[in-house]
Amino acid sequence: MALRPNLRFGRRIAEISVARSVFGGELLQVAARGTRRHEPISSGASARANSMQQLSPLASELATRLRRLLAKCEKAGVAPAAVASLPAARKLRAAASSRGGCKWPPLRATCVAGAILICCVGWFSGLLLTPAVVSTYLSWWGGSIQDEKCLLANPDWLQDSTRPPEDCSICAGVDTVDRVSQISPQLFEQKYAYSGRPVVIEDAMRNWTAPSIFSLDFLRSLYRDSPQPNCQFFPYKTEFRGLADFFNMSEERATGKPWYVGWSNCDDRVSRQLRQYYSRPYFLPENSENKQMDWIFIGSPGYGAHMHVDNVGSVSWQAQLKGKKLWVLQPPPECLYRCSIMQTTLEPGDIIVLDTDRWYHSTLIVSDDISITIGAEFD
């Protein structure tokens, strides 16, 4: 008996065995009846006929072909086990089993479960998000339902994904940050104030005493009796949970791992004290209004703010009181092919004017001492 015909029979049988992945095990059970070693082929004819009537025409045809091939193999003296052990049969059985499992039911079940969960959350939110529950939640985190704008913080990635497309005219043709001094309010308004073009004013702190007064200890003394639990606090990538937590850090922590934080000053008492040491920048247009809320950013060397875009609704200015800070300005993603990435370093005494709602920006403290910046918005 030659081996090559047996291989040919085996390959054909293995090819048809793929039908198991479509019709299940019943097909081969029907086709294989009467082909077992101890049962004559003819003795299973009646049972085969009854079983094949229950199959579709395609399944019946495949079963008939498979039965004939098995009969030829048995007549040639090839045992079914030998045919099943052929490499071609093993490969095709493996392929059939990998395709045979239904992968959709688990996914459908997950989708259905997710939809049910969303419905339940939506239904229960009407019961759970009552003023009393929200007030308790906010008080747990040191907030107040009267002062907080949102129950949960809006993450940067969500703000970025829902931000409307930007007009690239704000940055087209701009490849450097201008540095000016002795600029009149009229020229500033005409060229920089609302054009979106960033600028650094080098002589903006006329008659300011803040650069010589402000320090970490000075700010700590101001806020000792005003922890400002309801004001916005930016921990960036530090462990501080709030302003009180920040000012309570140890001397070892202050001089150890780099840190950088910022906060909005919403305490009227502290605002009045702070503004004794600085005034409205001289270059702001006469008809513009400087917002009453101040922003303060302070950090140690080697740290700063990650690349981000703000949502404050107005153009802002930031005054570099102490230390040196590197600013990296990046145009909106839709303008990267037309605009340039720029950078500038603020020295003590510089003020940068920037539309932080439109320009992505990051900062890095590059001096050997602490950086302190104060700023506000104007419109």
Tab-separated table of C-alpha atoms in Angstrom:
chain	number	residue	atom	x	y	z
A	1	MET	CA	0.000	0.000	0.000
A	2	ALA	CA	1.493	3.317	-1.094
A	3	LEU	CA	1.681	6.163	1.413
A	4	ARG	CA	1.013	9.035	-1.051
A	5	PRO	CA	-2.638	7.997	-1.845
A	6	ASN	CA	-3.298	7.814	1.891
A	7	LEU	CA	-2.013	11.373	2.295
A	8	ARG	CA	-4.278	12.482	-0.527
A	9	PHE	CA	-7.294	10.854	1.160
A	10	GLY	CA	-6.292	12.404	4.457
A	11	ARG	CA	-6.088	15.900	3.040
A	12	ARG	CA	-9.505	15.629	1.444
A	13	ILE	CA	-11.033	14.310	4.636
A	14	ALA	CA	-9.382	17.033	6.667
A	15	GLU	CA	-10.712	19.700	4.306
A	16	ILE	CA	-14.245	18.466	4.704
A	17	SER	CA	-13.771	18.251	8.463
A	18	VAL	CA	-13.826	22.040	8.512
A	19	ALA	CA	-17.566	21.646	8.091
A	20	ARG	CA	-17.681	20.703	11.778
A	21	SER	CA	-17.171	24.381	12.583
A	22	VAL	CA	-20.363	25.169	10.652
A	23	PHE	CA	-22.639	22.164	11.234
A	24	GLY	CA	-21.256	20.872	14.531
A	25	GLY	CA	-20.317	17.342	15.442
A	26	GLU	CA	-23.537	15.835	14.102
A	27	LEU	CA	-22.257	15.881	10.516
A	28	LEU	CA	-19.306	13.600	11.164
A	29	GLN	CA	-21.392	11.381	13.414
A	30	VAL	CA	-23.800	10.798	10.529
A	31	ALA	CA	-21.044	10.308	7.983
A	32	ALA	CA	-18.969	8.026	10.168
A	33	ARG	CA	-21.727	5.566	11.055
A	34	GLY	CA	-20.868	2.119	9.655
A	35	THR	CA	-17.207	2.991	9.229
A	36	ARG	CA	-15.999	1.883	12.623
A	37	ARG	CA	-13.657	-1.078	12.524
A	38	HIS	CA	-16.093	-3.524	14.146
A	39	GLU	CA	-19.206	-2.457	12.214
A	40	PRO	CA	-19.829	-3.237	8.523
A	41	ILE	CA	-20.461	-0.201	6.404
A	42	SER	CA	-23.771	-1.515	5.119
A	43	SER	CA	-25.183	-2.141	8.608
A	44	GLY	CA	-25.567	1.613	9.310
A	45	ALA	CA	-27.342	2.505	6.055
A	46	SER	CA	-30.801	2.907	7.574
A	47	ALA	CA	-29.556	5.009	10.483
A	48	ARG	CA	-27.557	7.185	8.107
A	49	ALA	CA	-30.549	7.818	5.902
A	50	ASN	CA	-32.722	8.866	8.846
A	51	SER	CA	-30.030	11.162	10.239
A	52	MET	CA	-29.170	12.771	6.902
A	53	GLN	CA	-32.831	13.675	6.338
A	54	GLN	CA	-32.505	16.013	9.340
A	55	LEU	CA	-29.581	17.933	7.785
A	56	SER	CA	-29.662	20.720	5.209
A	57	PRO	CA	-28.900	19.800	1.553
A	58	LEU	CA	-25.363	21.176	1.829
A	59	ALA	CA	-24.736	19.285	5.041
A	60	SER	CA	-26.149	16.092	3.498
A	61	GLU	CA	-23.860	16.420	0.494
A	62	LEU	CA	-20.815	16.957	2.688
A	63	ALA	CA	-21.778	14.035	4.869
A	64	THR	CA	-22.151	11.783	1.815
A	65	ARG	CA	-18.752	12.805	0.434
A	66	LEU	CA	-17.097	12.339	3.783
A	67	ARG	CA	-18.714	8.924	4.263
A	68	ARG	CA	-17.472	7.774	0.840
A	69	LEU	CA	-13.933	8.955	1.563
A	70	LEU	CA	-13.931	7.212	4.925
A	71	ALA	CA	-15.136	4.043	3.238
A	72	LYS	CA	-12.325	4.234	0.667
A	73	CYS	CA	-9.805	4.760	3.432
A	74	GLU	CA	-11.095	1.733	5.323
A	75	LYS	CA	-11.079	-0.343	2.161
A	76	ALA	CA	-7.476	0.711	1.547
A	77	GLY	CA	-6.585	-0.361	5.073
A	78	VAL	CA	-6.104	3.131	6.522
A	79	ALA	CA	-7.435	3.453	10.050
A	80	PRO	CA	-9.422	6.631	10.927
A	81	ALA	CA	-6.905	7.385	13.679
A	82	ALA	CA	-4.086	7.404	11.119
A	83	VAL	CA	-5.999	9.832	8.916
A	84	ALA	CA	-6.725	12.120	11.862
A	85	SER	CA	-3.040	12.194	12.786
A	86	LEU	CA	-1.936	13.560	9.408
A	87	PRO	CA	-0.386	17.091	9.611
A	88	ALA	CA	-2.933	18.500	7.161
A	89	ALA	CA	-5.815	17.175	9.235
A	90	ARG	CA	-4.379	18.579	12.468
A	91	LYS	CA	-3.808	22.041	10.937
A	92	LEU	CA	-7.289	22.270	9.478
A	93	ARG	CA	-8.906	21.029	12.685
A	94	ALA	CA	-7.010	23.738	14.574
A	95	ALA	CA	-8.156	26.378	12.084
A	96	ALA	CA	-11.725	25.133	12.304
A	97	SER	CA	-11.737	25.228	16.096
A	98	SER	CA	-10.293	28.770	16.140
A	99	ARG	CA	-13.023	29.963	13.775
A	100	GLY	CA	-15.730	27.896	15.283
A	101	GLY	CA	-16.159	29.768	18.570
A	102	CYS	CA	-18.638	32.591	18.589
A	103	LYS	CA	-16.909	35.732	19.810
A	104	TRP	CA	-19.897	38.029	19.677
A	105	PRO	CA	-21.990	36.868	22.645
A	106	PRO	CA	-19.474	38.070	25.306
A	107	LEU	CA	-19.176	41.424	23.548
A	108	ARG	CA	-22.918	41.746	23.236
A	109	ALA	CA	-23.332	40.850	26.883
A	110	THR	CA	-20.798	43.523	27.843
A	111	CYS	CA	-22.595	46.149	25.755
A	112	VAL	CA	-25.966	45.227	27.211
A	113	ALA	CA	-24.549	45.320	30.739
A	114	GLY	CA	-22.983	48.727	30.051
A	115	ALA	CA	-26.267	50.093	28.707
A	116	ILE	CA	-28.110	48.826	31.774
A	117	LEU	CA	-25.489	50.405	34.037
A	118	ILE	CA	-25.798	53.776	32.273
A	119	CYS	CA	-29.580	53.658	32.597
A	120	CYS	CA	-29.315	52.787	36.271
A	121	VAL	CA	-26.840	55.587	36.927
A	122	GLY	CA	-29.034	58.045	35.072
A	123	TRP	CA	-32.097	56.934	37.015
A	124	PHE	CA	-30.384	56.898	40.385
A	125	SER	CA	-28.705	60.264	39.759
A	126	GLY	CA	-32.108	61.854	40.043
A	127	LEU	CA	-32.422	60.294	43.472
A	128	LEU	CA	-28.844	60.646	44.697
A	129	LEU	CA	-27.722	64.013	43.312
A	130	THR	CA	-29.920	66.036	45.617
A	131	PRO	CA	-28.679	69.312	47.146
A	132	ALA	CA	-28.191	67.585	50.491
A	133	VAL	CA	-26.075	64.778	49.009
A	134	VAL	CA	-24.012	67.167	46.868
A	135	SER	CA	-23.462	69.494	49.829
A	136	THR	CA	-22.268	66.584	51.967
A	137	TYR	CA	-19.899	65.419	49.224
A	138	LEU	CA	-18.399	68.894	48.751
A	139	SER	CA	-18.019	69.507	52.478
A	140	TRP	CA	-16.174	66.199	52.735
A	141	TRP	CA	-13.597	67.595	50.278
A	142	GLY	CA	-13.529	71.027	51.895
A	143	GLY	CA	-15.880	72.744	49.436
A	144	SER	CA	-19.236	74.478	49.491
A	145	ILE	CA	-22.263	74.095	47.251
A	146	GLN	CA	-22.577	77.894	47.104
A	147	ASP	CA	-19.015	78.424	45.868
A	148	GLU	CA	-18.226	75.440	43.636
A	149	LYS	CA	-19.047	75.741	39.931
A	150	CYS	CA	-18.839	72.001	39.260
A	151	LEU	CA	-19.314	68.826	41.268
A	152	LEU	CA	-16.392	67.133	39.512
A	153	ALA	CA	-13.345	68.661	37.862
A	154	ASN	CA	-13.325	68.787	34.065
A	155	PRO	CA	-10.145	66.937	33.001
A	156	ASP	CA	-7.769	68.517	30.497
A	157	TRP	CA	-8.228	65.739	27.939
A	158	LEU	CA	-11.997	66.288	27.898
A	159	GLN	CA	-11.610	70.041	27.491
A	160	ASP	CA	-9.157	69.509	24.638
A	161	SER	CA	-11.436	67.025	22.861
A	162	THR	CA	-14.440	69.399	22.963
A	163	ARG	CA	-12.520	72.593	22.134
A	164	PRO	CA	-13.773	74.282	18.919
A	165	PRO	CA	-11.293	74.635	16.026
A	166	GLU	CA	-9.065	77.706	16.248
A	167	ASP	CA	-8.510	80.422	13.654
A	168	CYS	CA	-4.853	79.994	12.711
A	169	SER	CA	-4.461	83.678	11.895
A	170	ILE	CA	-3.466	84.238	15.543
A	171	CYS	CA	-0.163	82.469	14.952
A	172	ALA	CA	0.439	82.430	11.190
A	173	GLY	CA	3.740	84.151	10.444
A	174	VAL	CA	4.640	84.514	14.135
A	175	ASP	CA	7.860	82.677	14.993
A	176	THR	CA	9.194	84.676	17.967
A	177	VAL	CA	7.764	86.251	21.101
A	178	ASP	CA	8.248	90.007	20.886
A	179	ARG	CA	9.989	91.761	23.782
A	180	VAL	CA	9.118	95.446	24.164
A	181	SER	CA	9.381	98.279	26.665
A	182	GLN	CA	7.894	101.760	27.043
A	183	ILE	CA	4.926	100.723	24.921
A	184	SER	CA	1.876	102.964	25.008
A	185	PRO	CA	-1.561	101.564	25.888
A	186	GLN	CA	-2.756	102.556	22.398
A	187	LEU	CA	-0.013	100.642	20.590
A	188	PHE	CA	-0.394	97.680	22.930
A	189	GLU	CA	-4.118	97.535	22.221
A	190	GLN	CA	-3.592	97.857	18.486
A	191	LYS	CA	-0.872	95.207	18.152
A	192	TYR	CA	-1.107	92.765	21.043
A	193	ALA	CA	-4.040	93.098	23.424
A	194	TYR	CA	-6.669	91.156	21.505
A	195	SER	CA	-4.780	89.855	18.458
A	196	GLY	CA	-3.671	86.633	20.147
A	197	ARG	CA	-0.012	87.495	19.552
A	198	PRO	CA	2.093	86.898	22.694
A	199	VAL	CA	4.412	89.616	23.960
A	200	VAL	CA	6.781	90.248	26.879
A	201	ILE	CA	6.915	93.730	28.408
A	202	GLU	CA	10.277	94.224	30.090
A	203	ASP	CA	9.602	97.381	32.110
A	204	ALA	CA	6.089	96.664	33.330
A	205	MET	CA	6.673	96.668	37.101
A	206	ARG	CA	6.994	100.381	37.534
A	207	ASN	CA	6.856	101.338	41.217
A	208	TRP	CA	6.095	97.763	42.264
A	209	THR	CA	7.459	96.612	45.626
A	210	ALA	CA	6.185	93.044	45.197
A	211	PRO	CA	9.490	91.680	43.789
A	212	SER	CA	11.295	92.539	47.014
A	213	ILE	CA	8.453	91.587	49.382
A	214	PHE	CA	6.918	88.378	48.036
A	215	SER	CA	8.415	85.098	49.273
A	216	LEU	CA	7.225	81.687	50.396
A	217	ASP	CA	7.247	82.785	54.046
A	218	PHE	CA	5.409	86.024	53.226
A	219	LEU	CA	2.635	84.196	51.371
A	220	ARG	CA	2.407	81.619	54.127
A	221	SER	CA	1.875	84.359	56.702
A	222	LEU	CA	-0.893	85.926	54.597
A	223	TYR	CA	-2.773	82.688	54.118
A	224	ARG	CA	-2.279	81.300	57.624
A	225	ASP	CA	-5.731	82.535	58.653
A	226	SER	CA	-7.221	82.093	55.192
A	227	PRO	CA	-6.862	78.506	53.969
A	228	GLN	CA	-9.209	79.268	51.044
A	229	PRO	CA	-10.837	75.835	50.879
A	230	ASN	CA	-13.242	77.052	48.192
A	231	CYS	CA	-10.738	78.644	45.807
A	232	GLN	CA	-9.277	76.893	42.791
A	233	PHE	CA	-6.000	75.124	43.516
A	234	PHE	CA	-3.617	73.603	40.974
A	235	PRO	CA	-1.400	70.912	42.518
A	236	TYR	CA	0.006	69.965	39.103
A	237	LYS	CA	1.988	66.760	39.707
A	238	THR	CA	2.557	67.202	43.434
A	239	GLU	CA	0.987	65.482	46.419
A	240	PHE	CA	-0.566	68.657	47.865
A	241	ARG	CA	-4.350	68.499	48.170
A	242	GLY	CA	-4.957	72.171	48.865
A	243	LEU	CA	-3.481	75.492	49.857
A	244	ALA	CA	-3.402	74.662	53.568
A	245	ASP	CA	-1.656	71.386	52.808
A	246	PHE	CA	0.894	73.208	50.663
A	247	PHE	CA	1.744	75.860	53.261
A	248	ASN	CA	2.076	73.183	55.944
A	249	MET	CA	4.855	71.372	54.086
A	250	SER	CA	8.047	70.867	56.034
A	251	GLU	CA	11.309	72.678	55.399
A	252	GLU	CA	12.779	69.379	54.271
A	253	ARG	CA	10.008	69.001	51.674
A	254	ALA	CA	10.374	72.612	50.536
A	255	THR	CA	14.056	72.119	49.760
A	256	GLY	CA	13.760	68.536	48.534
A	257	LYS	CA	11.841	67.141	45.575
A	258	PRO	CA	10.835	69.862	43.046
A	259	TRP	CA	7.314	71.227	43.400
A	260	TYR	CA	5.063	73.694	41.592
A	261	VAL	CA	1.555	74.874	42.522
A	262	GLY	CA	-0.874	77.652	41.665
A	263	TRP	CA	-4.126	79.031	43.025
A	264	SER	CA	-6.755	81.693	42.495
A	265	ASN	CA	-6.982	84.289	45.229
A	266	CYS	CA	-10.659	84.649	46.107
A	267	ASP	CA	-10.171	86.059	49.608
A	268	ASP	CA	-10.943	89.786	49.554
A	269	ARG	CA	-8.877	90.425	52.675
A	270	VAL	CA	-5.776	88.828	51.168
A	271	SER	CA	-6.386	90.548	47.813
A	272	ARG	CA	-6.367	93.972	49.439
A	273	GLN	CA	-3.112	93.169	51.198
A	274	LEU	CA	-1.441	91.806	48.068
A	275	ARG	CA	-2.369	94.823	45.957
A	276	GLN	CA	-0.523	97.123	48.284
A	277	TYR	CA	2.632	95.829	46.592
A	278	TYR	CA	1.667	95.983	42.904
A	279	SER	CA	-0.694	97.925	40.677
A	280	ARG	CA	-2.447	97.670	37.359
A	281	PRO	CA	0.162	97.275	34.562
A	282	TYR	CA	0.687	100.609	32.843
A	283	PHE	CA	0.344	99.244	29.294
A	284	LEU	CA	-3.225	97.926	29.612
A	285	PRO	CA	-5.754	99.829	27.479
A	286	GLU	CA	-7.663	102.487	29.370
A	287	ASN	CA	-11.030	100.983	28.470
A	288	SER	CA	-10.034	97.447	29.512
A	289	GLU	CA	-11.087	95.974	32.811
A	290	ASN	CA	-8.557	94.127	34.942
A	291	LYS	CA	-10.235	91.164	36.648
A	292	GLN	CA	-10.364	91.294	40.429
A	293	MET	CA	-9.261	87.688	40.888
A	294	ASP	CA	-5.512	87.214	41.072
A	295	TRP	CA	-3.558	84.094	40.182
A	296	ILE	CA	-0.403	83.102	42.017
A	297	PHE	CA	2.094	80.471	40.840
A	298	ILE	CA	5.089	79.416	42.888
A	299	GLY	CA	7.589	76.605	42.463
A	300	SER	CA	11.078	75.340	43.070
A	301	PRO	CA	13.853	75.007	40.447
A	302	GLY	CA	13.464	72.291	37.838
A	303	TYR	CA	9.689	72.096	37.831
A	304	GLY	CA	6.718	73.824	36.198
A	305	ALA	CA	3.394	73.334	34.468
A	306	HIS	CA	2.819	70.637	31.839
A	307	MET	CA	1.678	71.543	28.320
A	308	HIS	CA	-1.976	72.596	28.510
A	309	VAL	CA	-4.544	75.154	27.397
A	310	ASP	CA	-6.725	77.184	29.763
A	311	ASN	CA	-10.412	77.992	29.821
A	312	VAL	CA	-10.557	81.383	31.534
A	313	GLY	CA	-12.378	83.339	28.839
A	314	SER	CA	-10.000	86.320	28.645
A	315	VAL	CA	-6.452	87.339	27.781
A	316	SER	CA	-4.144	87.212	30.786
A	317	TRP	CA	-0.909	88.756	32.002
A	318	GLN	CA	1.590	87.118	34.331
A	319	ALA	CA	4.331	89.030	36.141
A	320	GLN	CA	7.610	87.292	36.980
A	321	LEU	CA	8.390	88.594	40.488
A	322	LYS	CA	11.187	86.189	41.419
A	323	GLY	CA	13.245	83.578	39.611
A	324	LYS	CA	13.402	82.744	35.912
A	325	LYS	CA	10.798	80.758	34.035
A	326	LEU	CA	10.990	79.241	30.556
A	327	TRP	CA	7.726	79.389	28.604
A	328	VAL	CA	7.086	77.072	25.652
A	329	LEU	CA	4.181	78.158	23.437
A	330	GLN	CA	2.594	75.696	21.045
A	331	PRO	CA	-0.148	76.563	18.529
A	332	PRO	CA	-3.410	74.610	18.526
A	333	PRO	CA	-3.110	71.160	16.892
A	334	GLU	CA	-5.051	72.265	13.824
A	335	CYS	CA	-2.502	75.071	13.256
A	336	LEU	CA	0.729	73.121	13.656
A	337	TYR	CA	1.274	72.974	9.890
A	338	ARG	CA	1.055	76.789	9.615
A	339	CYS	CA	2.483	78.044	12.901
A	340	SER	CA	5.671	77.677	14.908
A	341	ILE	CA	6.431	76.458	18.400
A	342	MET	CA	8.067	79.305	20.314
A	343	GLN	CA	9.789	79.779	23.632
A	344	THR	CA	10.882	82.680	25.782
A	345	THR	CA	12.438	83.068	29.225
A	346	LEU	CA	10.942	85.511	31.716
A	347	GLU	CA	13.419	87.380	33.884
A	348	PRO	CA	12.467	89.079	37.166
A	349	GLY	CA	10.568	92.238	36.203
A	350	ASP	CA	9.095	90.823	32.954
A	351	ILE	CA	5.379	90.479	32.252
A	352	ILE	CA	4.078	88.131	29.564
A	353	VAL	CA	0.713	88.798	27.920
A	354	LEU	CA	-0.834	85.691	26.417
A	355	ASP	CA	-4.200	84.318	25.366
A	356	THR	CA	-3.884	81.061	27.293
A	357	ASP	CA	-7.254	79.880	25.986
A	358	ARG	CA	-5.791	79.640	22.482
A	359	TRP	CA	-2.073	79.001	22.949
A	360	TYR	CA	-0.984	75.721	24.498
A	361	HIS	CA	1.755	76.491	26.995
A	362	SER	CA	4.111	74.894	29.474
A	363	THR	CA	6.551	76.404	31.959
A	364	LEU	CA	9.825	75.367	33.557
A	365	ILE	CA	11.673	77.142	36.354
A	366	VAL	CA	15.262	77.560	35.158
A	367	SER	CA	16.678	79.720	37.958
A	368	ASP	CA	18.500	78.500	41.050
A	369	ASP	CA	15.916	79.987	43.394
A	370	ILE	CA	12.143	79.852	43.842
A	371	SER	CA	9.939	81.327	41.125
A	372	ILE	CA	6.951	83.495	42.098
A	373	THR	CA	4.483	84.753	39.503
A	374	ILE	CA	1.305	86.767	39.932
A	375	GLY	CA	-1.238	87.569	37.255
A	376	ALA	CA	-4.811	88.297	36.228
A	377	GLU	CA	-7.107	88.461	33.197
A	378	PHE	CA	-8.318	91.564	31.396
A	379	ASP	CA	-10.911	92.294	28.748
